[in-house]
Each structure stands twice: as C-alpha cells, then as structure tokens.
Amino acid sequence: MVQLTDDCFRGDERLMPLDEALDLLAERIVPVVEQESVPLVSAAGRVLAEDIVSTRNVPPHDNSAVDGYVVRHADLPESGELELEIIDRAAAGHPATASIGAGQAIRIFTGAATPEGGDSIFMQEDTQASEDGTKVIVPAGLKSGANYRKAGEDISVGDVILSKGRRLRPQDLGLAASIGTETVQVFRQLRAAIFSTGDEVREPGQPLAVGDIYDANRFILRGLVEKLGVAVTDLGILPDDEPTIRDALDRASRDHDVILTSGGVSVGEEDHIKPAVEALGSLHFWRLAVKPGRPVALGQVGKVPFVGLPGNPAAAMVTFLRFARPMILQLAGDAKTAPLIVRVASAFKHKKKEGRREWVRASILTDNNGMPTAQKFPREGAGVLSSISGSDGLVELPEEMTQLEPGDMVDFISFNEVGA
Ligand code: AMP
Ligand code: MG
C-alpha cells in the first residue's frame, strides 16, 4: 500500500496559492512502489515502472518507402533518361537474392528489405517499365538516398523509447511492439474508495423528501477516477453520523491507496467527516486561494491519504481536476501530473478578485477569422451542474488578474485532456 509519513499534510492557516499547494503535495506524496509485469496487449493506460531500452533497430533492415525500382545513384545521368536492366524482385517479407551492379535495377515494393548495391529508389509512377518487365527507363534528377529507409532511422539500439512514469497510450504500445516487447513492467493499479456524505443526499431511484437532493458528485468523481486507471470501490452515501463514517473509513483504509469524498468538509457543526478522520489519523483544511472550491480537506486515515472535496458539484469537479487528480496521478507513479494548458482568446468580459486562481467554465467556439475563442457558460454558481456538463473545459485565470476583456488571451484546460 502507499505509505505516508505521519501527519504529512499538516499545513498552516494561510490562503495558499494553487501552485504552492501542488508543490507541497509533490513533496509529500509517496508513489506506489509495487510493480507487476503485464502483457503488452493489456498495458494501455498503465504506468511504466521502468524505462524501456531498445535492443533493436527500427526499422530492423534498410527498406523501401515506396513501390518502385531500387538503383545505384552513381549510375544515374545528369540529364535525360537511362534504361536499366531489371534483375530481381524484392517484396515485403521476400527479399531479393541478387545484388545490383552497374546498369541494373531491382523491382521493389514498400517495406521490402533493400538489396545489396542499391542506395536510391524511384517511385514506380516516375518510371516506364517494359511490357515484359525486364527493363525500366528512369529519369534524371533523383536525389541520392531517395525513398530509402535506413535501418534504425526510427529507433536505434540503446535508445530509451519510453521512460519510467509514462502512462502508456495506444501509440506507445505500438512503439514498444516495434522493438519486439512482449511484456512491460508497470506499477500496480491504485485502489480508491469513494463516498458521499450528507443526510440530504439520496441515491438516484430513491424518493426525495423536502430538502433532499440526489447524489451527483459520486457519479462525477467515480468516472474521473476510473479514467485514471484506478480501481474504484464505491462506498455509497454515508449519513451525517460520525461513528458510521469512522467505521467505513477504517475499513476502507485497510485495502485502498486513497479515500475520496465530497461534501461535509466545511467547518460547520453539521460536518461529521473531520472528527471521523481525526479519530483515525489527521485532517487539515487547506485554504486554497481558488474559486470555486475552498476549502479542500487533506488528511490521512492511518497511512492512507484522504481527500475531502467541496460538496457543491462544480466545485467538487474543478478541485478534483486541478488538485486531487495530480495527487492521484503522482500516487500512481505517473510522471506527468499537470494537464496540457493551451492559450485561446476570451470572448467574454470577467471581473475577479485579486490573489486567487479562478476557473470559468467555458466552451470553445470559432470566431469570424476561424480562431478558437472561449465562451463563458451563462450560469456560474459552484452548484450549477449544467455548467460542467455544458462546457468544453475551464478557463483558468491567474491570481494577479482582476479584469478580463474580450480578445485577451487566456489559459484553457479542455475537459478532454483530463478525462472529463
Ligand atoms: P457541504 O459541503 O456538505 O456543506 O455541501 C455543500 C453543498 O453541496 C450543499 O448544497 C449540498 O447539498 C451539496 N452536495 C453535497 N454533497 C453532494 C452530492 N454528493 N451531490 C450533489 N450535491 C451535493
Ligand atoms: Mg453536508
């Protein structure tokens, strides 16, 4: 299991900028160490536990990039045409046996290993072969080495093709396969327990009394965590009752690497998570200088990290994406924890408070010049679920900004990028 040192999330009461909070997490989170070997075919989404170093060249042999004729460049004329004798044939998987001498060519197909003697390849469209296939007329002007793929031009023996901490994408599996990899060493899958709290929170399908709401957050968080390749245990909705929460946390801490919840972490008297976690470990409220989303609770149940996100759904999602997600990725051994941020022009005006990072839910539309622009979702509250469903991502406004004008460039994080 992922092991934390005692009370490693202790913080102070200051309002903390997001970057500082992420740096602190990066220092304190200890990634999973256990590894396993998995067949390449089932390694998509897993995190590499060691570098993959190539023991082969790719391509393994010099070969042709086109269907055509392989020739000796030295034979070719400065101008006009030349007739060459076709002495053999090389197809993919069926190399030629002859080697090319003066005035000779070999018919070759894409991917076929190139024969001895040849160094440049004509595309067949640029040549005229005789009816009987024994002669070919080629033009002047072929570049030396044209259409000739060299062994090792993609990967050479000794290259690190994929590094430890890489989350394997389909194209990475293809790359690993190209050097003959059958199995890869990956970190074991993380296990997360997720629950919701609140006496007003109900499971869809149940009746709603006055004041009740359906649990939306668990569906959001579960999906987001599963997208990280984490095995999720769904603990359901726990009542606002300290002993019940404590008991569930205690059990979950025995066989999970992280425990995640939403709601019940403000500091009101109706919030029962704090005493439950504290009975089993420690809990700290990190006052992140962000909107939406303050506060986020971080603690440990025994040695297992505990993250308490805000109850309001949009706040829960945003703080998950920008705070809990990097933490889980780091626990999983993933070397890339920051999302890709792109710059787009804003189509909206926005006033904000200095000193905090703010996320505005937005969609990308194309302006009259074909350029992407960020359009703000019309309703903004931290509880507005339709804003997270109806947007393409988040415009992230820096701490120092106070006023945004249409046409200003802004940072944008696509929900796609973060599996949302
Ligand atoms: P809390 O953090 O418990 O004070 O909750 C803040 C707001 O979020 C309240 O309006 C709650 O009803 C709402 N909320 C809490 N948990 C959930 C949930 N699982 N799904 C949807 N809304 C929730
Ligand atoms: Mg509550």
Tab-separated table of C-alpha atoms and ligand atoms in Angstrom:
chain	number	residue	atom	x	y	z
A	1	MET	CA	0.000	0.000	0.000
A	2	VAL	CA	1.005	3.611	-0.495
A	3	GLN	CA	2.531	4.746	2.772
A	4	LEU	CA	2.551	8.265	4.108
A	5	THR	CA	4.679	9.602	6.892
A	6	ASP	CA	2.773	10.736	9.970
A	7	ASP	CA	0.649	13.799	9.560
A	8	CYS	CA	2.321	14.811	6.322
A	9	PHE	CA	-0.479	17.132	5.240
A	10	ARG	CA	-0.072	19.493	8.121
A	11	GLY	CA	-0.436	22.996	6.758
A	12	ASP	CA	-0.968	26.451	8.013
A	13	GLU	CA	-3.946	28.729	8.050
A	14	ARG	CA	-2.828	30.944	5.207
A	15	LEU	CA	-4.703	31.159	1.969
A	16	MET	CA	-2.477	29.001	-0.212
A	17	PRO	CA	-1.902	29.612	-3.942
A	18	LEU	CA	-2.640	26.508	-6.025
A	19	ASP	CA	0.927	26.133	-7.302
A	20	GLU	CA	2.280	26.143	-3.785
A	21	ALA	CA	-0.281	23.534	-2.730
A	22	LEU	CA	0.662	21.340	-5.711
A	23	ASP	CA	4.367	21.685	-4.897
A	24	LEU	CA	3.681	20.646	-1.308
A	25	LEU	CA	1.735	17.620	-2.484
A	26	ALA	CA	4.544	16.731	-4.876
A	27	GLU	CA	6.983	16.746	-1.955
A	28	ARG	CA	4.827	14.724	0.380
A	29	ILE	CA	3.138	12.100	-1.761
A	30	VAL	CA	4.984	8.818	-1.996
A	31	PRO	CA	4.121	6.948	-5.177
A	32	VAL	CA	3.110	3.312	-5.182
A	33	VAL	CA	6.141	1.016	-5.327
A	34	GLU	CA	4.695	-2.394	-6.114
A	35	GLN	CA	5.067	-3.455	-9.709
A	36	GLU	CA	3.822	-6.182	-11.948
A	37	SER	CA	4.600	-7.488	-15.373
A	38	VAL	CA	1.695	-7.336	-17.826
A	39	PRO	CA	1.352	-8.474	-21.420
A	40	LEU	CA	1.788	-5.572	-23.810
A	41	VAL	CA	-1.714	-6.161	-25.166
A	42	SER	CA	-3.309	-5.253	-21.846
A	43	ALA	CA	-0.943	-2.448	-20.862
A	44	ALA	CA	-2.886	0.526	-22.245
A	45	GLY	CA	-3.376	3.149	-19.525
A	46	ARG	CA	-0.870	1.531	-17.169
A	47	VAL	CA	2.137	3.440	-15.839
A	48	LEU	CA	5.607	2.166	-16.741
A	49	ALA	CA	7.714	1.227	-13.719
A	50	GLU	CA	10.988	1.167	-15.676
A	51	ASP	CA	12.493	2.609	-18.815
A	52	ILE	CA	12.109	0.585	-21.980
A	53	VAL	CA	15.510	0.493	-23.678
A	54	SER	CA	15.645	-0.765	-27.217
A	55	THR	CA	17.652	-3.868	-28.005
A	56	ARG	CA	16.851	-3.473	-31.689
A	57	ASN	CA	16.926	-1.075	-34.564
A	58	VAL	CA	13.649	0.016	-36.099
A	59	PRO	CA	13.291	-0.497	-38.915
A	60	PRO	CA	15.381	-3.618	-38.458
A	61	HIS	CA	16.695	-3.518	-42.064
A	62	ASP	CA	17.150	-0.906	-44.745
A	63	ASN	CA	13.908	-0.957	-46.744
A	64	SER	CA	11.866	0.805	-49.347
A	65	ALA	CA	9.375	3.582	-48.579
A	66	VAL	CA	7.625	3.144	-51.949
A	67	ASP	CA	6.676	0.717	-54.694
A	68	GLY	CA	9.275	1.239	-57.451
A	69	TYR	CA	12.814	0.446	-58.522
A	70	VAL	CA	15.972	0.438	-56.456
A	71	VAL	CA	19.092	1.649	-58.252
A	72	ARG	CA	22.684	2.754	-57.756
A	73	HIS	CA	22.680	6.532	-57.624
A	74	ALA	CA	26.133	6.679	-59.195
A	75	ASP	CA	24.684	5.161	-62.410
A	76	LEU	CA	22.130	7.917	-62.979
A	77	PRO	CA	22.553	10.533	-65.714
A	78	GLU	CA	22.810	14.304	-65.098
A	79	SER	CA	20.019	14.838	-67.591
A	80	GLY	CA	17.829	12.846	-69.961
A	81	GLU	CA	16.801	9.240	-69.297
A	82	LEU	CA	18.522	5.941	-68.706
A	83	GLU	CA	17.428	2.366	-69.338
A	84	LEU	CA	18.304	-0.141	-66.633
A	85	GLU	CA	18.053	-3.912	-66.608
A	86	ILE	CA	15.667	-5.355	-64.002
A	87	ILE	CA	17.479	-8.296	-62.436
A	88	ASP	CA	15.347	-9.330	-59.467
A	89	ARG	CA	12.313	-8.570	-57.335
A	90	ALA	CA	12.021	-7.645	-53.625
A	91	ALA	CA	8.646	-7.688	-51.903
A	92	ALA	CA	7.848	-7.214	-48.190
A	93	GLY	CA	8.875	-10.415	-46.460
A	94	HIS	CA	10.555	-11.698	-49.651
A	95	PRO	CA	13.963	-10.106	-50.098
A	96	ALA	CA	15.848	-10.179	-53.398
A	97	THR	CA	18.797	-12.527	-53.665
A	98	ALA	CA	20.712	-10.614	-56.356
A	99	SER	CA	22.822	-7.547	-55.726
A	100	ILE	CA	22.700	-4.530	-58.031
A	101	GLY	CA	25.587	-3.974	-60.422
A	102	ALA	CA	26.261	-1.225	-62.983
A	103	GLY	CA	23.245	-0.531	-65.243
A	104	GLN	CA	20.931	-2.669	-63.142
A	105	ALA	CA	17.799	-2.138	-61.053
A	106	ILE	CA	15.636	-4.331	-58.839
A	107	ARG	CA	11.856	-4.121	-58.720
A	108	ILE	CA	10.931	-3.326	-55.109
A	109	PHE	CA	7.765	-2.872	-53.028
A	110	THR	CA	7.045	-0.814	-49.904
A	111	GLY	CA	8.583	-2.350	-46.803
A	112	ALA	CA	10.799	-4.783	-48.712
A	113	ALA	CA	14.392	-5.063	-47.476
A	114	THR	CA	16.688	-3.312	-49.945
A	115	PRO	CA	19.169	-5.451	-51.861
A	116	GLU	CA	22.951	-5.104	-51.814
A	117	GLY	CA	24.301	-2.443	-54.141
A	118	GLY	CA	21.206	-0.191	-54.304
A	119	ASP	CA	21.059	3.128	-52.483
A	120	SER	CA	18.195	5.126	-54.020
A	121	ILE	CA	14.682	4.219	-55.068
A	122	PHE	CA	12.453	5.526	-57.849
A	123	MET	CA	8.718	5.632	-57.328
A	124	GLN	CA	7.144	3.472	-59.998
A	125	GLU	CA	4.993	6.421	-61.172
A	126	ASP	CA	8.172	8.207	-62.286
A	127	THR	CA	9.444	5.322	-64.428
A	128	GLN	CA	8.446	3.338	-67.523
A	129	ALA	CA	8.886	-0.416	-67.352
A	130	SER	CA	8.945	-2.602	-70.467
A	131	GLU	CA	5.940	-4.895	-71.080
A	132	ASP	CA	7.958	-7.998	-70.248
A	133	GLY	CA	9.307	-6.472	-67.008
A	134	THR	CA	12.969	-6.847	-67.906
A	135	LYS	CA	13.833	-3.180	-68.453
A	136	VAL	CA	12.936	0.137	-66.864
A	137	ILE	CA	13.513	3.681	-68.121
A	138	VAL	CA	14.273	6.173	-65.340
A	139	PRO	CA	14.547	9.977	-65.480
A	140	ALA	CA	17.393	12.200	-64.209
A	141	GLY	CA	17.158	14.177	-61.002
A	142	LEU	CA	16.604	11.527	-58.315
A	143	LYS	CA	18.095	12.601	-55.014
A	144	SER	CA	20.700	10.266	-53.552
A	145	GLY	CA	19.040	8.118	-50.884
A	146	ALA	CA	15.525	8.933	-52.137
A	147	ASN	CA	12.775	6.714	-50.693
A	148	TYR	CA	15.400	4.593	-48.973
A	149	ARG	CA	14.624	3.979	-45.283
A	150	LYS	CA	17.713	3.251	-43.236
A	151	ALA	CA	17.779	0.596	-40.519
A	152	GLY	CA	17.495	2.329	-37.139
A	153	GLU	CA	16.268	5.643	-38.517
A	154	ASP	CA	13.247	5.474	-36.179
A	155	ILE	CA	14.789	3.718	-33.151
A	156	SER	CA	18.400	2.676	-32.554
A	157	VAL	CA	19.759	0.013	-30.214
A	158	GLY	CA	20.194	1.633	-26.792
A	159	ASP	CA	17.534	4.328	-27.218
A	160	VAL	CA	15.182	4.839	-24.260
A	161	ILE	CA	11.943	4.594	-26.205
A	162	LEU	CA	9.578	5.037	-23.234
A	163	SER	CA	10.515	6.293	-19.790
A	164	LYS	CA	9.570	5.198	-16.304
A	165	GLY	CA	6.423	7.046	-15.228
A	166	ARG	CA	4.942	7.078	-18.704
A	167	ARG	CA	1.235	6.312	-18.870
A	168	LEU	CA	1.019	4.062	-21.887
A	169	ARG	CA	-1.067	5.258	-24.797
A	170	PRO	CA	-2.033	3.074	-27.756
A	171	GLN	CA	0.763	4.539	-29.882
A	172	ASP	CA	3.253	3.796	-27.082
A	173	LEU	CA	2.186	0.153	-27.175
A	174	GLY	CA	2.805	0.223	-30.930
A	175	LEU	CA	6.254	1.680	-30.349
A	176	ALA	CA	7.060	-0.971	-27.732
A	177	ALA	CA	5.758	-3.694	-30.059
A	178	SER	CA	8.030	-2.416	-32.839
A	179	ILE	CA	11.098	-3.492	-30.861
A	180	GLY	CA	9.544	-6.861	-30.047
A	181	THR	CA	8.368	-6.145	-26.480
A	182	GLU	CA	6.018	-8.832	-25.167
A	183	THR	CA	5.509	-7.742	-21.567
A	184	VAL	CA	6.044	-4.495	-19.704
A	185	GLN	CA	6.824	-3.740	-16.090
A	186	VAL	CA	4.161	-1.399	-14.686
A	187	PHE	CA	3.142	-0.046	-11.297
A	188	ARG	CA	0.275	-1.923	-9.777
A	189	GLN	CA	-3.147	-0.384	-10.174
A	190	LEU	CA	-4.192	2.055	-7.458
A	191	ARG	CA	-7.325	1.377	-5.427
A	192	ALA	CA	-9.532	4.262	-4.408
A	193	ALA	CA	-12.574	4.304	-2.147
A	194	ILE	CA	-15.161	6.975	-2.876
A	195	PHE	CA	-18.195	8.045	-0.924
A	196	SER	CA	-20.621	10.900	-0.488
A	197	THR	CA	-21.971	12.249	2.737
A	198	GLY	CA	-24.980	14.244	3.770
A	199	ASP	CA	-28.325	13.390	5.318
A	200	GLU	CA	-29.944	15.232	2.397
A	201	VAL	CA	-28.100	13.218	-0.263
A	202	ARG	CA	-30.057	10.365	-1.877
A	203	GLU	CA	-29.285	7.615	-4.333
A	204	PRO	CA	-30.998	8.072	-7.726
A	205	GLY	CA	-34.053	5.802	-7.728
A	206	GLN	CA	-34.926	6.640	-4.112
A	207	PRO	CA	-37.746	9.034	-3.246
A	208	LEU	CA	-36.829	12.630	-2.363
A	209	ALA	CA	-38.248	14.275	0.769
A	210	VAL	CA	-38.350	18.050	1.066
A	211	GLY	CA	-34.769	19.316	1.205
A	212	ASP	CA	-33.248	16.173	-0.279
A	213	ILE	CA	-31.103	16.081	-3.398
A	214	TYR	CA	-29.723	13.278	-5.488
A	215	ASP	CA	-26.084	12.366	-5.214
A	216	ALA	CA	-24.418	13.831	-8.280
A	217	ASN	CA	-20.832	14.066	-7.053
A	218	ARG	CA	-20.180	10.368	-6.631
A	219	PHE	CA	-21.002	9.806	-10.279
A	220	ILE	CA	-18.668	12.583	-11.348
A	221	LEU	CA	-15.788	11.562	-9.105
A	222	ARG	CA	-16.100	7.871	-9.768
A	223	GLY	CA	-15.914	8.411	-13.515
A	224	LEU	CA	-12.996	10.818	-13.239
A	225	VAL	CA	-11.026	8.477	-11.001
A	226	GLU	CA	-11.729	5.431	-13.159
A	227	LYS	CA	-10.447	7.375	-16.178
A	228	LEU	CA	-7.090	7.493	-14.381
A	229	GLY	CA	-6.924	3.709	-14.476
A	230	VAL	CA	-7.705	3.438	-10.772
A	231	ALA	CA	-9.899	0.631	-9.378
A	232	VAL	CA	-12.739	2.297	-7.507
A	233	THR	CA	-14.682	0.938	-4.558
A	234	ASP	CA	-17.956	2.790	-4.233
A	235	LEU	CA	-18.878	3.121	-0.564
A	236	GLY	CA	-22.157	4.842	-1.405
A	237	ILE	CA	-23.703	7.620	0.651
A	238	LEU	CA	-22.759	7.765	4.301
A	239	PRO	CA	-25.092	9.510	6.735
A	240	ASP	CA	-24.035	12.559	8.739
A	241	ASP	CA	-23.098	10.344	11.640
A	242	GLU	CA	-19.572	10.273	12.932
A	243	PRO	CA	-19.340	6.648	14.141
A	244	THR	CA	-20.748	5.356	10.832
A	245	ILE	CA	-18.301	7.428	8.799
A	246	ARG	CA	-15.419	6.433	11.065
A	247	ASP	CA	-16.207	2.768	10.714
A	248	ALA	CA	-16.425	2.992	6.912
A	249	LEU	CA	-13.147	4.926	6.714
A	250	ASP	CA	-11.402	2.480	8.982
A	251	ARG	CA	-12.404	-0.451	6.802
A	252	ALA	CA	-11.589	1.370	3.550
A	253	SER	CA	-8.120	2.290	4.808
A	254	ARG	CA	-7.146	-1.373	5.033
A	255	ASP	CA	-7.167	-2.090	1.335
A	256	HIS	CA	-7.142	1.222	-0.522
A	257	ASP	CA	-4.465	3.689	-1.523
A	258	VAL	CA	-6.600	6.800	-1.367
A	259	ILE	CA	-10.001	7.745	0.034
A	260	LEU	CA	-12.001	10.448	-1.644
A	261	THR	CA	-15.198	12.182	-0.676
A	262	SER	CA	-17.186	15.307	-1.370
A	263	GLY	CA	-19.283	17.384	0.951
A	264	GLY	CA	-19.228	17.656	4.696
A	265	VAL	CA	-15.837	19.309	4.810
A	266	SER	CA	-16.702	22.879	5.539
A	267	VAL	CA	-16.281	23.681	9.185
A	268	GLY	CA	-19.933	23.905	10.099
A	269	GLU	CA	-21.294	21.901	13.015
A	270	GLU	CA	-23.145	19.626	10.596
A	271	ASP	CA	-19.927	18.351	9.126
A	272	HIS	CA	-19.001	14.986	10.552
A	273	ILE	CA	-16.072	13.999	8.443
A	274	LYS	CA	-13.475	15.919	10.395
A	275	PRO	CA	-13.992	14.145	13.733
A	276	ALA	CA	-14.241	10.777	11.963
A	277	VAL	CA	-10.951	11.212	10.107
A	278	GLU	CA	-9.243	12.694	13.133
A	279	ALA	CA	-10.217	9.715	15.238
A	280	LEU	CA	-8.217	7.539	12.817
A	281	GLY	CA	-5.449	9.885	11.755
A	282	SER	CA	-5.396	13.557	10.993
A	283	LEU	CA	-7.219	16.086	8.870
A	284	HIS	CA	-6.249	19.516	7.699
A	285	PHE	CA	-8.194	22.126	5.814
A	286	TRP	CA	-6.133	23.581	3.083
A	287	ARG	CA	-7.438	27.024	2.324
A	288	LEU	CA	-6.652	27.121	-1.342
A	289	ALA	CA	-6.741	30.539	-2.944
A	290	VAL	CA	-9.119	29.350	-5.638
A	291	LYS	CA	-12.664	29.843	-6.860
A	292	PRO	CA	-14.715	27.734	-6.876
A	293	GLY	CA	-13.611	25.246	-4.293
A	294	ARG	CA	-12.479	26.410	-0.887
A	295	PRO	CA	-11.750	24.600	1.408
A	296	VAL	CA	-10.287	21.240	0.466
A	297	ALA	CA	-9.588	18.812	3.282
A	298	LEU	CA	-6.458	16.694	3.200
A	299	GLY	CA	-5.550	14.127	5.707
A	300	GLN	CA	-4.747	10.568	6.393
A	301	VAL	CA	-6.723	7.644	7.661
A	302	GLY	CA	-3.977	5.587	9.207
A	303	LYS	CA	-1.366	5.867	6.458
A	304	VAL	CA	-3.841	6.310	3.623
A	305	PRO	CA	-4.313	9.735	2.077
A	306	PHE	CA	-7.786	11.202	2.439
A	307	VAL	CA	-9.119	13.971	0.204
A	308	GLY	CA	-12.314	15.805	1.053
A	309	LEU	CA	-13.625	17.916	-1.791
A	310	PRO	CA	-16.318	20.594	-1.587
A	311	GLY	CA	-19.955	19.496	-1.718
A	312	ASN	CA	-21.066	21.782	-4.499
A	313	PRO	CA	-20.765	19.722	-7.689
A	314	ALA	CA	-18.949	22.220	-9.917
A	315	ALA	CA	-16.546	22.996	-7.082
A	316	ALA	CA	-16.030	19.282	-6.425
A	317	MET	CA	-15.218	18.645	-10.072
A	318	VAL	CA	-12.878	21.582	-10.518
A	319	THR	CA	-10.935	20.913	-7.334
A	320	PHE	CA	-10.718	17.270	-8.284
A	321	LEU	CA	-9.274	18.131	-11.689
A	322	ARG	CA	-6.760	20.729	-10.506
A	323	PHE	CA	-5.840	19.358	-7.102
A	324	ALA	CA	-6.872	15.766	-6.365
A	325	ARG	CA	-6.141	14.489	-9.864
A	326	PRO	CA	-2.442	15.456	-9.856
A	327	MET	CA	-2.183	13.887	-6.428
A	328	ILE	CA	-3.699	10.591	-7.576
A	329	LEU	CA	-1.524	10.582	-10.692
A	330	GLN	CA	1.525	11.045	-8.540
A	331	LEU	CA	0.450	8.219	-6.227
A	332	ALA	CA	0.099	6.030	-9.311
A	333	GLY	CA	3.692	6.757	-10.353
A	334	ASP	CA	2.666	8.871	-13.345
A	335	ALA	CA	5.413	11.324	-14.270
A	336	LYS	CA	3.016	13.723	-15.959
A	337	THR	CA	0.606	15.195	-13.462
A	338	ALA	CA	-0.083	18.609	-14.966
A	339	PRO	CA	-2.748	18.972	-17.637
A	340	LEU	CA	-1.955	20.488	-21.021
A	341	ILE	CA	-2.948	24.148	-20.971
A	342	VAL	CA	-3.491	25.999	-24.246
A	343	ARG	CA	-3.918	29.693	-24.901
A	344	VAL	CA	-7.111	30.900	-26.546
A	345	ALA	CA	-8.752	34.292	-26.930
A	346	SER	CA	-11.513	35.064	-24.494
A	347	ALA	CA	-14.893	36.021	-25.919
A	348	PHE	CA	-16.066	37.351	-22.570
A	349	LYS	CA	-15.530	40.047	-20.013
A	350	HIS	CA	-14.920	38.995	-16.419
A	351	LYS	CA	-14.111	40.700	-13.169
A	352	LYS	CA	-12.298	38.783	-10.476
A	353	LYS	CA	-10.762	39.184	-7.082
A	354	GLU	CA	-7.000	39.561	-6.969
A	355	GLY	CA	-4.986	36.873	-5.199
A	356	ARG	CA	-6.918	33.771	-6.127
A	357	ARG	CA	-6.997	31.498	-9.103
A	358	GLU	CA	-10.367	31.296	-10.714
A	359	TRP	CA	-11.895	28.795	-13.100
A	360	VAL	CA	-14.608	29.810	-15.512
A	361	ARG	CA	-16.500	27.037	-17.253
A	362	ALA	CA	-16.333	27.716	-20.969
A	363	SER	CA	-16.789	26.270	-24.420
A	364	ILE	CA	-14.608	26.766	-27.456
A	365	LEU	CA	-16.274	28.423	-30.402
A	366	THR	CA	-14.752	29.530	-33.679
A	367	ASP	CA	-14.740	33.280	-34.317
A	368	ASN	CA	-15.179	35.022	-37.711
A	369	ASN	CA	-11.486	34.531	-38.505
A	370	GLY	CA	-11.643	30.797	-37.772
A	371	MET	CA	-9.795	31.211	-34.471
A	372	PRO	CA	-10.836	29.336	-31.314
A	373	THR	CA	-12.350	31.564	-28.637
A	374	ALA	CA	-13.574	30.739	-25.162
A	375	GLN	CA	-17.217	31.479	-24.462
A	376	LYS	CA	-18.299	31.534	-20.831
A	377	PHE	CA	-21.171	29.325	-19.697
A	378	PRO	CA	-24.028	31.678	-18.841
A	379	ARG	CA	-24.601	30.455	-15.261
A	380	GLU	CA	-21.695	30.371	-12.840
A	381	GLY	CA	-22.584	29.092	-9.342
A	382	ALA	CA	-20.462	26.347	-7.759
A	383	GLY	CA	-23.598	24.204	-7.568
A	384	VAL	CA	-24.645	24.598	-11.198
A	385	LEU	CA	-24.291	21.101	-12.618
A	386	SER	CA	-25.393	22.088	-16.107
A	387	SER	CA	-22.329	24.345	-16.299
A	388	ILE	CA	-19.886	21.456	-16.066
A	389	SER	CA	-21.912	19.255	-18.392
A	390	GLY	CA	-22.493	22.046	-20.889
A	391	SER	CA	-18.896	23.268	-21.187
A	392	ASP	CA	-15.808	22.087	-23.050
A	393	GLY	CA	-13.434	22.923	-20.235
A	394	LEU	CA	-12.073	25.525	-17.877
A	395	VAL	CA	-10.632	28.940	-18.476
A	396	GLU	CA	-8.036	29.358	-15.753
A	397	LEU	CA	-7.470	32.922	-14.624
A	398	PRO	CA	-4.256	33.680	-12.716
A	399	GLU	CA	-4.030	35.072	-9.196
A	400	GLU	CA	-2.868	38.514	-10.273
A	401	MET	CA	-5.647	39.173	-12.787
A	402	THR	CA	-8.526	41.424	-11.788
A	403	GLN	CA	-10.207	42.220	-15.077
A	404	LEU	CA	-10.537	40.210	-18.271
A	405	GLU	CA	-11.620	41.820	-21.529
A	406	PRO	CA	-12.887	40.155	-24.708
A	407	GLY	CA	-9.935	39.413	-27.004
A	408	ASP	CA	-7.480	38.864	-24.116
A	409	MET	CA	-5.601	35.577	-24.287
A	410	VAL	CA	-6.408	33.099	-21.510
A	411	ASP	CA	-5.316	29.651	-20.357
A	412	PHE	CA	-7.734	26.880	-21.250
A	413	ILE	CA	-7.847	23.285	-19.996
A	414	SER	CA	-10.019	21.034	-22.110
A	415	PHE	CA	-12.128	18.531	-20.178
A	416	ASN	CA	-10.948	16.015	-22.793
A	417	GLU	CA	-7.380	16.457	-21.620
A	418	VAL	CA	-8.301	15.449	-18.088
A	419	GLY	CA	-10.674	12.621	-18.943
A	420	ALA	CA	-13.790	14.634	-18.164
B	1	AMP	P1	-21.477	20.591	2.149
B	1	AMP	O1	-20.064	20.685	1.657
B	1	AMP	O2	-21.809	19.285	2.718
B	1	AMP	O3	-21.827	21.744	3.036
B	1	AMP	O4	-22.373	20.752	0.846
B	1	AMP	C1	-22.360	21.907	0.026
B	1	AMP	C2	-23.482	21.808	-0.999
B	1	AMP	O5	-23.226	20.735	-1.869
B	1	AMP	C3	-24.851	21.552	-0.389
B	1	AMP	O6	-25.814	22.275	-1.117
B	1	AMP	C4	-25.040	20.055	-0.567
B	1	AMP	O7	-26.379	19.681	-0.599
B	1	AMP	C5	-24.346	19.832	-1.904
B	1	AMP	N1	-23.868	18.452	-2.018
B	1	AMP	C6	-23.165	17.792	-1.078
B	1	AMP	N2	-22.906	16.540	-1.492
B	1	AMP	C7	-23.445	16.409	-2.729
B	1	AMP	C8	-23.506	15.356	-3.675
B	1	AMP	N3	-22.958	14.183	-3.406
B	1	AMP	N4	-24.133	15.579	-4.847
B	1	AMP	C9	-24.704	16.780	-5.099
B	1	AMP	N5	-24.662	17.815	-4.255
B	1	AMP	C10	-24.054	17.641	-3.070
B	2	MG	MG	-23.298	18.280	4.023
